[in-house]
Amino acid sequence: MQWETVIGLEIHAQLATKSKIFSAASTAFGAEPNTQACAVDLGLPGVLPVLNKEVVNMAIKFGVAIDAEIGRESVFARKNYFYPDLPKGYQISQMDLPIVGKGRLTISPAEGVSKVVGITRAHLEEDAGKSLHDQFPGQTGVDLNRAGTPLLEIVSEPDMSSAKEAVAYARKIHSLVQFIEICDGNMAQGSLRCDANVSVRPVGQQELGTRAEIKNINSFRFLERAINYEIERQIDVIEDGGTVVQETRLYDSEKNETRSMRSKEEANDYRYFPDPDLLPVRVTDEDIETIRTSLPELPEQKRLRYINELKLTDYNAELLSSSREIADYFETALCRLSDQPSLLANWILGDLTGALNKSEMGFADSPINPEQLTGLLTRISDNTISGKIAKEVFEAMWNGEGSADDIIDSKGLKQITDTGAIEQLINDVIASNPEQVEQFRAGKEKVLGFFVGQIMKQSKGKANPGQVNQLLREKLKP
Amino acid sequence: MNKNTNATIKELQTGLAQGTFSSAEITSDYLTKINLLNPDINAFISITREKALEQAKAADQLIADGKASALTGIPLAHKDIFCTDGTTTTCGSRMLENFKAPYNANVIQNFENQHAVMLGKTNMDEFAMGSSNENSFYGPVKNPWALDSVPGGSSGGSAAAVAAGLAPAATGTDTGGSIRQPAAFCGITGLKPTYGRVSRYGMIAYASSLDQGGPMAHTAEDCAILLQTMAGFDKRDSTSMDKEIPDYSASLNNDLSGLKIGLPKEYFAEGLNSDVARNIDEAISQYQKLGAEIKDISLPNSKIAIPTYYVVAMAECSSNLSRFDGVRFGHRCDDPKDLEDLYKRSRGEGFGEEVKRRIMIGAYTLSAGYYDAFYLKAQKLRRLISQDFSQAFEEVDIIAGPTTPEVAWKTGEKSADPVSMYLQDIYTISVNLAGLPGMSVPAGFADGKPVGLQLIGNYFDESRLLNAAHQFQQHTDWHQMSPEEK
């Protein structure tokens, strides 16, 4: 039987505020346990939550960026359940009236393919603390530093039909939240977490299959693997005559498998009700307009501009608009080299990305800044150096040896374009290789490559290859 | 010096200002009287003797230096629901037997800023759940007017302390009548302000959308003085209102002629004790003599107030009390075998019967499939009840009636039947559901026990209530009576 997959994602983005969503405690990562938890975060008796207005602005930013309806009146609700890392015995979240309603996001799961994924809603909530099971034998520690950290939970429609699409969507969200500066996107620190709802159904069936929710996915690679594992598992279950049960499953990245965590029957009744300690959040048209005008150009807008105005390839445009860092780098460089967007794109996505990846660095801390890179590329365009020499200069720049011009000067890498000097080189090579000359004149075209190679070697790569080719042919004419 | 521990704050202010006595002296007098009478009345859960004497000494210095503010050196008792930095705050529960908050409630801090003196923390129904003060882990409070009777609840300790002269005034909280009903039962004056007038920060929550702190004192004049300090916007409480605080004392002597007082027929219907009714009728006649215009009105949805209240309050409390889980503070059971055992036994042992009953009912009304029928319905009814009042206030300035249908009942009399006790809150509960200010003013005696007249005002119209109560007290002496003289 042919199967098709239906995937929806719930992404928790940690909002990049300095203080928590309902208290003044810091949200900084990595502090000693329980040093960043105030009386409100600890849920002490009598204390009350006070909404950090910045989180509302950030949520609206996101809503505007995905072209969503913004809730003019959104309401915080209590999600009640007991767990040691949930100090109040309830999580303050949003239920019936979220701040962000239906929106959409365009993704590119493959080169030249684009797809619109619906976003059901995005709501604000507080994070819980952490239970530490491995530090105290026989006991569980509770660290409440993270309790009260603001989260935006972004719920997609079940619009994705493969792990690839799900990853493309997650990447796009990851890039978007960083673009609009509401989340630092640091997945290793848990700033962006992803749960996947996965179900399968026979191709052509209208109704959805029973879904499993997969939790504990903390990288795009694991997202793809977890979904693919789960698709296989569900198909196996059904093909073996079983039925998929609605449940929450945990992804184990070491074993690359998902395991049942709790079934629907074991699920909590969260007894949601509006939090009487907090007033409804009211947002006006003016608030939304103010935020809309303050938004930077969004990734999708950039992508389209790169394709339509800069005439970049779809692939390059997609990559260059994939993160704020890379787009900023590209556009800063483009200001100095506005007539060569493709050359710039190729170098940024080629050599620079390669070098950065190798050193595990980001564009923001690249040893070669946009000014230096354009300095180098300018010398390619004006024929001062060849593309090949440019790679050498690039490496020297990477190692901090100065600007492209300094390096070209000090290493004497300036391209030889003087016809007389090139002719001299050609004459020498022809004179010392009579055999090859004969071969060429006998019709063996391939030997031309040998001569070019020899000349370039003699010139230490500095001879202008075009000129070498042209002059060589003339000289070799019988 | 003045040995009269039944003095009003106003009188104490005068005495302190004139040097008739020092704060240390009166504080010591109250502490002596607490030592003498508290074993019988059980109005206090903790007596902060040393702190009180220290604060009194510091206050005397300020007075001597001419740096005193209105409440400097005035001894007060605080309901043990207000968190006090460094001393225990039990909320009447075993759960918080040893709990010391690392902060002051906003109300407490406001008094400390004025250098008032704290005598101790008063007894209360556990987590403010009760109408008789029989639900305290620290034992029931006795009514100073009749030791075999209840003082009312949940602020029963505060009411009894003031009535017995153990403190000139006290703080209370009112979720469904918890200031007004014990004030009525103990023959003192109590005010529940408009919801949002007094910060709830540091006041342990029972039902967040209904809870409101307020003053309990001998006179309306003293309530005005105390409210002046308690009221105000607090950025730590999102439900507190950023609204100007009038000078409550300034309007106390306004003339009542032309004041329109509405008598809701539902508050004088079946179930009202005839002796209580007679006292209320006399009080209304007094207002007529003072020039007030009396109008009959109707609050048609009064009968649904009790079920509405109990759905809302219990739902909120079921969630508010989840934080008492034995994990971070409060009672924890011995040797829990796993997490579930820790929760079950810590909460099972830490909470009393009434608290557990309300948590269970509350959790039930919020659960899947019942939410719409209970909680959502109750919210709709709540709006109807508010509308009744809004319509009434288009016709009248204040609403008057009895605070309670009966006077204080005997200890144990209603404890076997929770519903009959819930019904005693019939006249006070609507006021909380609507968020309006309400007062109880001593208005006579029935069966030798005090009767309270309830005055209900429009939103943020505490001034008018205090004015009406003060004028009544200028022409009556019920508030001056003391159980010692009985």
CSV table of N, CA and C in Angstrom, one decimal, chain B residues 107-214:
chain,number,residue,atom,x,y,z
B,107,VAL,N,0.1,45.5,52.0
B,107,VAL,CA,-0.7,46.2,53.1
B,107,VAL,C,0.2,46.3,54.3
B,108,ILE,N,1.0,45.2,54.6
B,108,ILE,CA,1.9,45.3,55.8
B,108,ILE,C,2.9,46.3,55.6
B,109,GLN,N,3.5,46.4,54.4
B,109,GLN,CA,4.6,47.3,54.1
B,109,GLN,C,4.1,48.8,54.2
B,110,ASN,N,2.8,49.0,53.8
B,110,ASN,CA,2.2,50.3,53.9
B,110,ASN,C,2.2,50.8,55.3
B,111,PHE,N,1.8,49.8,56.2
B,111,PHE,CA,1.7,50.2,57.6
B,111,PHE,C,3.1,50.3,58.2
B,112,GLU,N,4.1,49.5,57.8
B,112,GLU,CA,5.4,49.6,58.3
B,112,GLU,C,6.1,51.0,57.9
B,113,ASN,N,5.7,51.4,56.6
B,113,ASN,CA,6.2,52.7,56.2
B,113,ASN,C,5.8,53.8,57.1
B,114,GLN,N,4.6,53.6,57.7
B,114,GLN,CA,4.1,54.6,58.6
B,114,GLN,C,4.6,54.4,60.0
B,115,HIS,N,5.3,53.3,60.2
B,115,HIS,CA,5.8,53.0,61.6
B,115,HIS,C,4.7,52.6,62.5
B,116,ALA,N,3.7,52.0,62.0
B,116,ALA,CA,2.7,51.4,62.9
B,116,ALA,C,3.3,50.2,63.6
B,117,VAL,N,2.7,49.7,64.6
B,117,VAL,CA,3.2,48.6,65.4
B,117,VAL,C,2.4,47.4,65.1
B,118,MET,N,3.1,46.2,64.9
B,118,MET,CA,2.3,45.0,64.7
B,118,MET,C,2.3,44.2,66.0
B,119,LEU,N,1.1,43.9,66.6
B,119,LEU,CA,1.0,43.2,67.8
B,119,LEU,C,1.2,41.7,67.6
B,120,GLY,N,0.6,41.2,66.4
B,120,GLY,CA,0.7,39.8,66.1
B,120,GLY,C,-0.2,39.5,64.9
B,121,LYS,N,-0.3,38.2,64.7
B,121,LYS,CA,-1.1,37.8,63.5
B,121,LYS,C,-2.3,37.1,64.0
B,122,THR,N,-3.5,37.4,63.4
B,122,THR,CA,-4.7,36.9,64.0
B,122,THR,C,-5.2,35.6,63.3
B,123,ASN,N,-6.0,34.9,64.1
B,123,ASN,CA,-6.5,33.6,63.7
B,123,ASN,C,-7.5,33.8,62.6
B,124,MET,N,-7.8,32.8,61.9
B,124,MET,CA,-8.7,32.8,60.7
B,124,MET,C,-9.1,31.4,60.3
B,125,ASP,N,-10.1,31.3,59.6
B,125,ASP,CA,-10.4,30.0,59.0
B,125,ASP,C,-9.3,29.7,58.0
B,126,GLU,N,-9.0,28.4,57.9
B,126,GLU,CA,-7.9,28.0,57.1
B,126,GLU,C,-8.0,28.5,55.7
B,127,PHE,N,-7.0,29.2,55.2
B,127,PHE,CA,-7.0,29.8,53.9
B,127,PHE,C,-8.2,30.6,53.6
B,128,ALA,N,-8.8,31.2,54.7
B,128,ALA,CA,-9.9,32.1,54.6
B,128,ALA,C,-11.2,31.4,54.2
B,129,MET,N,-11.2,30.1,54.3
B,129,MET,CA,-12.4,29.3,53.9
B,129,MET,C,-13.2,29.0,55.1
B,130,GLY,N,-14.2,29.8,55.3
B,130,GLY,CA,-15.1,29.5,56.4
B,130,GLY,C,-15.9,30.8,56.9
B,131,SER,N,-16.9,30.6,57.6
B,131,SER,CA,-17.7,31.7,58.1
B,131,SER,C,-17.9,31.7,59.6
B,132,SER,N,-17.0,30.9,60.3
B,132,SER,CA,-17.2,30.8,61.7
B,132,SER,C,-15.9,30.7,62.5
B,133,ASN,N,-14.8,30.7,61.8
B,133,ASN,CA,-13.5,30.5,62.4
B,133,ASN,C,-13.3,29.2,63.1
B,134,GLU,N,-14.1,28.3,62.8
B,134,GLU,CA,-13.9,26.9,63.3
B,134,GLU,C,-13.0,26.1,62.5
B,135,ASN,N,-12.6,26.6,61.3
B,135,ASN,CA,-11.8,25.8,60.4
B,135,ASN,C,-10.3,26.2,60.5
B,136,SER,N,-9.9,26.6,61.7
B,136,SER,CA,-8.5,27.0,61.8
B,136,SER,C,-7.7,25.8,62.4
B,137,PHE,N,-6.5,25.5,61.9
B,137,PHE,CA,-5.7,24.5,62.4
B,137,PHE,C,-5.3,24.9,63.9
B,138,TYR,N,-5.3,26.2,64.2
B,138,TYR,CA,-4.9,26.7,65.5
B,138,TYR,C,-6.1,26.9,66.4
B,139,GLY,N,-7.1,26.2,66.2
B,139,GLY,CA,-8.3,26.2,67.1
B,139,GLY,C,-9.3,27.2,66.8
B,140,PRO,N,-10.5,27.1,67.2
B,140,PRO,CA,-11.6,28.0,66.9
B,140,PRO,C,-11.4,29.3,67.7
B,141,VAL,N,-11.9,30.4,67.2
B,141,VAL,CA,-11.9,31.7,67.9
B,141,VAL,C,-13.2,31.8,68.6
B,142,LYS,N,-13.2,32.4,69.8
B,142,LYS,CA,-14.4,32.6,70.5
B,142,LYS,C,-14.9,34.0,70.3
B,143,ASN,N,-16.2,34.2,70.3
B,143,ASN,CA,-16.8,35.5,70.2
B,143,ASN,C,-16.8,36.2,71.6
B,144,PRO,N,-16.1,37.3,71.7
B,144,PRO,CA,-15.9,38.0,73.0
B,144,PRO,C,-17.3,38.3,73.6
B,145,TRP,N,-18.3,38.4,72.8
B,145,TRP,CA,-19.7,38.8,73.4
B,145,TRP,C,-20.3,37.5,74.0
B,146,ALA,N,-20.0,36.4,73.5
B,146,ALA,CA,-20.6,35.1,74.0
B,146,ALA,C,-19.6,34.0,73.7
B,147,LEU,N,-18.8,33.7,74.7
B,147,LEU,CA,-17.7,32.7,74.4
B,147,LEU,C,-18.1,31.4,73.9
B,148,ASP,N,-19.4,31.1,74.0
B,148,ASP,CA,-19.9,29.8,73.4
B,148,ASP,C,-20.3,30.0,71.9
B,149,SER,N,-20.1,31.2,71.4
B,149,SER,CA,-20.5,31.4,70.0
B,149,SER,C,-19.3,31.7,69.1
B,150,VAL,N,-19.6,31.6,67.8
B,150,VAL,CA,-18.5,31.8,66.9
B,150,VAL,C,-18.4,33.4,66.7
B,151,PRO,N,-17.2,33.8,66.3
B,151,PRO,CA,-16.9,35.2,66.0
B,151,PRO,C,-17.2,35.6,64.5
B,152,GLY,N,-17.6,34.5,63.8
B,152,GLY,CA,-17.7,34.7,62.3
B,152,GLY,C,-16.4,34.5,61.7
B,153,GLY,N,-16.4,34.5,60.3
B,153,GLY,CA,-15.1,34.2,59.6
B,153,GLY,C,-15.2,34.7,58.2
B,154,SER,N,-14.1,34.7,57.6
B,154,SER,CA,-12.9,34.1,58.0
B,154,SER,C,-12.0,35.0,58.9
B,155,SER,N,-12.2,36.3,58.9
B,155,SER,CA,-11.4,37.2,59.7
B,155,SER,C,-11.9,37.2,61.1
B,156,GLY,N,-12.2,36.0,61.7
B,156,GLY,CA,-12.7,36.0,63.0
B,156,GLY,C,-11.7,36.4,64.1
B,157,GLY,N,-10.5,36.1,63.9
B,157,GLY,CA,-9.5,36.5,64.9
B,157,GLY,C,-9.3,38.0,65.0
B,158,SER,N,-9.3,38.6,63.8
B,158,SER,CA,-9.2,40.1,63.8
B,158,SER,C,-10.4,40.8,64.5
B,159,ALA,N,-11.6,40.2,64.1
B,159,ALA,CA,-12.8,40.8,64.7
B,159,ALA,C,-12.9,40.6,66.2
B,160,ALA,N,-12.5,39.4,66.6
B,160,ALA,CA,-12.6,39.2,68.1
B,160,ALA,C,-11.5,40.0,68.8
B,161,ALA,N,-10.3,40.1,68.2
B,161,ALA,CA,-9.3,40.9,68.8
B,161,ALA,C,-9.7,42.4,69.1
B,162,VAL,N,-10.3,42.9,68.1
B,162,VAL,CA,-10.8,44.3,68.2
B,162,VAL,C,-11.9,44.4,69.2
B,163,ALA,N,-12.9,43.5,69.1
B,163,ALA,CA,-14.0,43.5,70.0
B,163,ALA,C,-13.6,43.4,71.5
B,164,ALA,N,-12.6,42.5,71.7
B,164,ALA,CA,-12.2,42.3,73.1
B,164,ALA,C,-11.1,43.3,73.6
B,165,GLY,N,-10.8,44.2,72.7
B,165,GLY,CA,-9.8,45.2,73.1
B,165,GLY,C,-8.4,44.7,73.1
B,166,LEU,N,-8.1,43.7,72.3
B,166,LEU,CA,-6.7,43.2,72.2
B,166,LEU,C,-5.9,43.9,71.2
B,167,ALA,N,-6.6,44.7,70.4
B,167,ALA,CA,-6.0,45.6,69.4
B,167,ALA,C,-7.0,46.6,69.1
B,168,PRO,N,-6.5,47.9,68.8
B,168,PRO,CA,-7.5,48.9,68.5
B,168,PRO,C,-8.1,48.7,67.1
B,169,ALA,N,-7.4,48.0,66.3
B,169,ALA,CA,-7.9,47.8,64.9
B,169,ALA,C,-7.1,46.6,64.3
B,170,ALA,N,-7.6,46.1,63.3
B,170,ALA,CA,-6.9,45.0,62.6
B,170,ALA,C,-7.2,45.0,61.1
B,171,THR,N,-6.4,44.2,60.4
B,171,THR,CA,-6.6,44.0,59.0
B,171,THR,C,-7.4,42.7,58.8
B,172,GLY,N,-8.2,42.7,57.8
B,172,GLY,CA,-8.9,41.5,57.4
B,172,GLY,C,-8.9,41.3,55.9
B,173,THR,N,-9.5,40.2,55.5
B,173,THR,CA,-9.7,40.1,54.0
B,173,THR,C,-11.1,39.5,53.8
B,174,ASP,N,-11.7,39.8,52.7
B,174,ASP,CA,-13.1,39.5,52.5
B,174,ASP,C,-13.2,39.0,51.1
B,175,THR,N,-13.6,37.7,51.0
B,175,THR,CA,-13.8,37.0,49.7
B,175,THR,C,-15.3,36.8,49.4
B,176,GLY,N,-16.0,36.6,50.5
B,176,GLY,CA,-17.5,36.4,50.4
B,176,GLY,C,-18.2,37.0,51.6
B,177,GLY,N,-17.5,37.8,52.4
B,177,GLY,CA,-18.1,38.4,53.6
B,177,GLY,C,-17.1,38.3,54.8
B,178,SER,N,-15.9,37.9,54.5
B,178,SER,CA,-15.0,37.6,55.6
B,178,SER,C,-14.5,38.7,56.5
B,179,ILE,N,-14.8,40.0,56.0
B,179,ILE,CA,-14.6,41.1,56.9
B,179,ILE,C,-15.9,41.5,57.6
B,180,ARG,N,-16.9,41.6,56.7
B,180,ARG,CA,-18.2,42.2,57.2
B,180,ARG,C,-18.9,41.3,58.1
B,181,GLN,N,-18.9,40.0,57.8
B,181,GLN,CA,-19.7,39.0,58.7
B,181,GLN,C,-19.1,38.9,60.1
B,182,PRO,N,-17.8,38.7,60.3
B,182,PRO,CA,-17.2,38.7,61.6
B,182,PRO,C,-17.3,40.1,62.3
B,183,ALA,N,-17.2,41.2,61.5
B,183,ALA,CA,-17.4,42.5,62.1
B,183,ALA,C,-18.8,42.6,62.7
B,184,ALA,N,-19.8,42.1,62.0
B,184,ALA,CA,-21.2,42.1,62.4
B,184,ALA,C,-21.3,41.2,63.7
B,185,PHE,N,-20.8,40.1,63.6
B,185,PHE,CA,-20.9,39.1,64.8
B,185,PHE,C,-20.2,39.6,66.0
B,186,CYS,N,-19.1,40.4,65.9
B,186,CYS,CA,-18.4,40.9,67.0
B,186,CYS,C,-18.6,42.4,67.4
B,187,GLY,N,-19.6,43.0,66.7
B,187,GLY,CA,-20.0,44.3,67.1
B,187,GLY,C,-18.9,45.4,66.7
B,188,ILE,N,-18.2,45.2,65.6
B,188,ILE,CA,-17.2,46.2,65.2
B,188,ILE,C,-17.5,46.7,63.8
B,189,THR,N,-16.7,47.6,63.3
B,189,THR,CA,-17.0,48.2,62.0
B,189,THR,C,-15.9,47.6,61.1
B,190,GLY,N,-16.4,47.1,59.9
B,190,GLY,CA,-15.4,46.5,58.9
B,190,GLY,C,-15.8,47.0,57.5
B,191,LEU,N,-14.7,47.2,56.7
B,191,LEU,CA,-14.9,47.7,55.4
B,191,LEU,C,-14.2,46.7,54.4
B,192,LYS,N,-15.0,46.3,53.4
B,192,LYS,CA,-14.4,45.6,52.3
B,192,LYS,C,-14.4,46.6,51.1
B,193,PRO,N,-13.2,47.0,50.7
B,193,PRO,CA,-13.1,48.0,49.7
B,193,PRO,C,-13.5,47.4,48.3
B,194,THR,N,-13.6,48.3,47.3
B,194,THR,CA,-13.8,47.9,45.9
B,194,THR,C,-12.7,47.0,45.5
B,195,TYR,N,-13.0,45.9,44.7
B,195,TYR,CA,-11.9,45.0,44.2
B,195,TYR,C,-10.9,45.9,43.4
B,196,GLY,N,-9.7,45.8,43.8
B,196,GLY,CA,-8.7,46.6,43.1
B,196,GLY,C,-8.2,47.8,43.8
B,197,ARG,N,-8.9,48.1,44.9
B,197,ARG,CA,-8.6,49.3,45.7
B,197,ARG,C,-7.3,49.1,46.6
B,198,VAL,N,-7.2,47.9,47.1
B,198,VAL,CA,-6.1,47.5,48.0
B,198,VAL,C,-5.3,46.4,47.3
B,199,SER,N,-4.0,46.5,47.3
B,199,SER,CA,-3.2,45.5,46.6
B,199,SER,C,-3.3,44.1,47.3
B,200,ARG,N,-3.4,43.1,46.5
B,200,ARG,CA,-3.4,41.8,47.0
B,200,ARG,C,-2.0,41.2,47.1
B,201,TYR,N,-1.0,41.9,46.8
B,201,TYR,CA,0.4,41.4,46.8
B,201,TYR,C,0.7,41.0,48.2
B,202,GLY,N,1.1,39.7,48.4
B,202,GLY,CA,1.5,39.2,49.7
B,202,GLY,C,0.4,38.8,50.5
B,203,MET,N,-0.8,38.8,50.0
B,203,MET,CA,-2.0,38.4,50.7
B,203,MET,C,-2.3,37.0,50.1
B,204,ILE,N,-2.2,36.0,50.9
B,204,ILE,CA,-2.3,34.6,50.3
B,204,ILE,C,-3.7,34.4,49.7
B,205,ALA,N,-3.6,34.0,48.5
B,205,ALA,CA,-4.9,33.9,47.7
B,205,ALA,C,-5.8,32.8,48.1
B,206,TYR,N,-7.1,33.1,48.2
B,206,TYR,CA,-8.1,32.1,48.3
B,206,TYR,C,-8.8,32.1,46.9
B,207,ALA,N,-9.5,33.1,46.6
B,207,ALA,CA,-10.2,33.2,45.3
B,207,ALA,C,-9.8,34.6,44.8
B,208,SER,N,-8.8,34.6,43.9
B,208,SER,CA,-8.2,35.8,43.4
B,208,SER,C,-9.1,36.9,42.9
B,209,SER,N,-10.2,36.5,42.2
B,209,SER,CA,-11.0,37.5,41.6
B,209,SER,C,-12.0,38.1,42.6
B,210,LEU,N,-12.0,37.6,43.8
B,210,LEU,CA,-12.9,38.0,44.9
B,210,LEU,C,-12.2,38.6,46.1
B,211,ASP,N,-11.0,38.2,46.4
B,211,ASP,CA,-10.3,38.6,47.6
B,211,ASP,C,-10.0,40.1,47.6
B,212,GLN,N,-10.2,40.6,48.8
B,212,GLN,CA,-9.9,42.0,48.9
B,212,GLN,C,-9.6,42.3,50.4
B,213,GLY,N,-8.5,42.9,50.7
B,213,GLY,CA,-8.1,43.3,52.1
B,213,GLY,C,-8.8,44.6,52.5
B,214,GLY,N,-9.0,44.7,53.8
B,214,GLY,CA,-9.7,45.9,54.3
B,214,GLY,C,-9.5,46.0,55.8
